[in-house]
């Protein structure tokens, strides 16, 4: 089944998913990656997202190869720019940074990337990417040269997502940025959830089981966890358990 179909199924059934974000710059050695991959398998993680706002190393390809050698979890590219394309991955988030007004990240990089992607078998996932303010300037806000939507401007985020859906984007990704001080509030997630029917991905600053649960309750279909695992890979279990419990409860209700 294509990844888009899997995400649409989450949306349609009310089930939830979890993705682990791996920033190649934060990978120090193969052992660290293997540990994370093994934990991801144990915790039934749905996807690996691989990428970063700025990658200064040349190990993207190697990271994907290592993940592949260790698990069957699909690898989805989460690129900060057009050079972060690797044909070994399963899919690519074809991100349009619709919360910003930087033409390079609305269409410019896409023009560069399109012919390269066309020559691969990567599944293309057209995704509206919305950066939400989180207290301090994150790397992604700085590198993308865009102003995040203020965290209390619910209607602005909702209308942005709505416009993205009308433009044909198939997924929405609400992101506070990696390592955000504050995760996206439940009120913000639910405002966007009500505004669009496409699957909703939420990430940035989710680092405890409680925050994971709150994002799910507010309407995230898929949560993304990265920074917390760079500090403590075992933190994955508590957050993945919330996703598992949600899906179990849903299955019980259906019986
Ligand atoms: C960042 O949404 C991802 O783009 C994940 O954020 O690294 O803070 O978990 P964290």
Tab-separated table of N, CA, C and O in Angstrom, residues 13-16 213 217 245-255:
chain	number	residue	atom	x	y	z
A	13	UNK	N	-9.926	6.014	9.658
A	13	UNK	CA	-10.300	5.079	10.723
A	13	UNK	C	-10.138	5.663	12.113
A	13	UNK	O	-10.654	5.108	13.082
A	14	UNK	N	-9.398	6.761	12.224
A	14	UNK	CA	-9.148	7.339	13.559
A	14	UNK	C	-7.944	6.711	14.242
A	14	UNK	O	-7.624	7.054	15.384
A	15	UNK	N	-7.285	5.799	13.538
A	15	UNK	CA	-6.060	5.224	14.110
A	15	UNK	C	-4.941	6.277	14.062
A	15	UNK	O	-5.049	7.267	13.334
A	16	UNK	N	-3.885	6.048	14.827
A	16	UNK	CA	-2.789	7.017	14.879
A	16	UNK	C	-1.472	6.342	14.527
A	16	UNK	O	-1.346	5.109	14.620
A	213	UNK	N	0.318	12.154	23.749
A	213	UNK	CA	-1.105	11.866	23.923
A	213	UNK	C	-1.944	13.117	23.612
A	213	UNK	O	-2.984	13.039	22.954
A	217	UNK	N	-4.881	13.435	20.869
A	217	UNK	CA	-6.250	13.799	21.257
A	217	UNK	C	-6.735	15.028	20.503
A	217	UNK	O	-7.900	15.135	20.155
A	245	UNK	N	-1.666	2.473	22.686
A	245	UNK	CA	-2.860	2.456	23.556
A	245	UNK	C	-4.063	3.056	22.830
A	245	UNK	O	-5.173	2.550	22.930
A	246	UNK	N	-3.814	4.141	22.131
A	246	UNK	CA	-4.908	4.794	21.385
A	246	UNK	C	-5.522	3.784	20.401
A	246	UNK	O	-6.742	3.642	20.332
A	247	UNK	N	-4.668	3.120	19.658
A	247	UNK	CA	-5.160	2.193	18.630
A	247	UNK	C	-5.854	0.982	19.262
A	247	UNK	O	-6.832	0.474	18.727
A	248	UNK	N	-5.353	0.552	20.409
A	248	UNK	CA	-5.988	-0.563	21.127
A	248	UNK	C	-7.392	-0.168	21.587
A	248	UNK	O	-8.348	-0.926	21.418
A	249	UNK	N	-7.483	1.034	22.172
A	249	UNK	CA	-8.789	1.505	22.666
A	249	UNK	C	-9.785	1.619	21.514
A	249	UNK	O	-10.954	1.267	21.634
A	250	UNK	N	-9.275	2.086	20.383
A	250	UNK	CA	-10.129	2.237	19.205
A	250	UNK	C	-10.631	0.867	18.743
A	250	UNK	O	-11.820	0.695	18.432
A	251	UNK	N	-9.741	-0.107	18.758
A	251	UNK	CA	-10.117	-1.454	18.326
A	251	UNK	C	-11.155	-2.042	19.281
A	251	UNK	O	-12.116	-2.685	18.846
A	252	UNK	N	-10.995	-1.784	20.587
A	252	UNK	CA	-11.958	-2.294	21.579
A	252	UNK	C	-13.334	-1.681	21.367
A	252	UNK	O	-14.353	-2.347	21.456
A	253	UNK	N	-13.324	-0.359	21.067
A	253	UNK	CA	-14.614	0.332	20.843
A	253	UNK	C	-15.348	-0.225	19.631
A	253	UNK	O	-16.551	-0.306	19.580
A	254	UNK	N	-14.525	-0.653	18.646
A	254	UNK	CA	-15.097	-1.160	17.396
A	254	UNK	C	-15.701	-2.558	17.563
A	254	UNK	O	-16.453	-3.026	16.726
A	255	UNK	N	-15.340	-3.229	18.662
A	255	UNK	CA	-15.820	-4.615	18.832
A	255	UNK	C	-17.219	-4.658	19.411
A	255	UNK	O	-17.635	-3.772	20.124
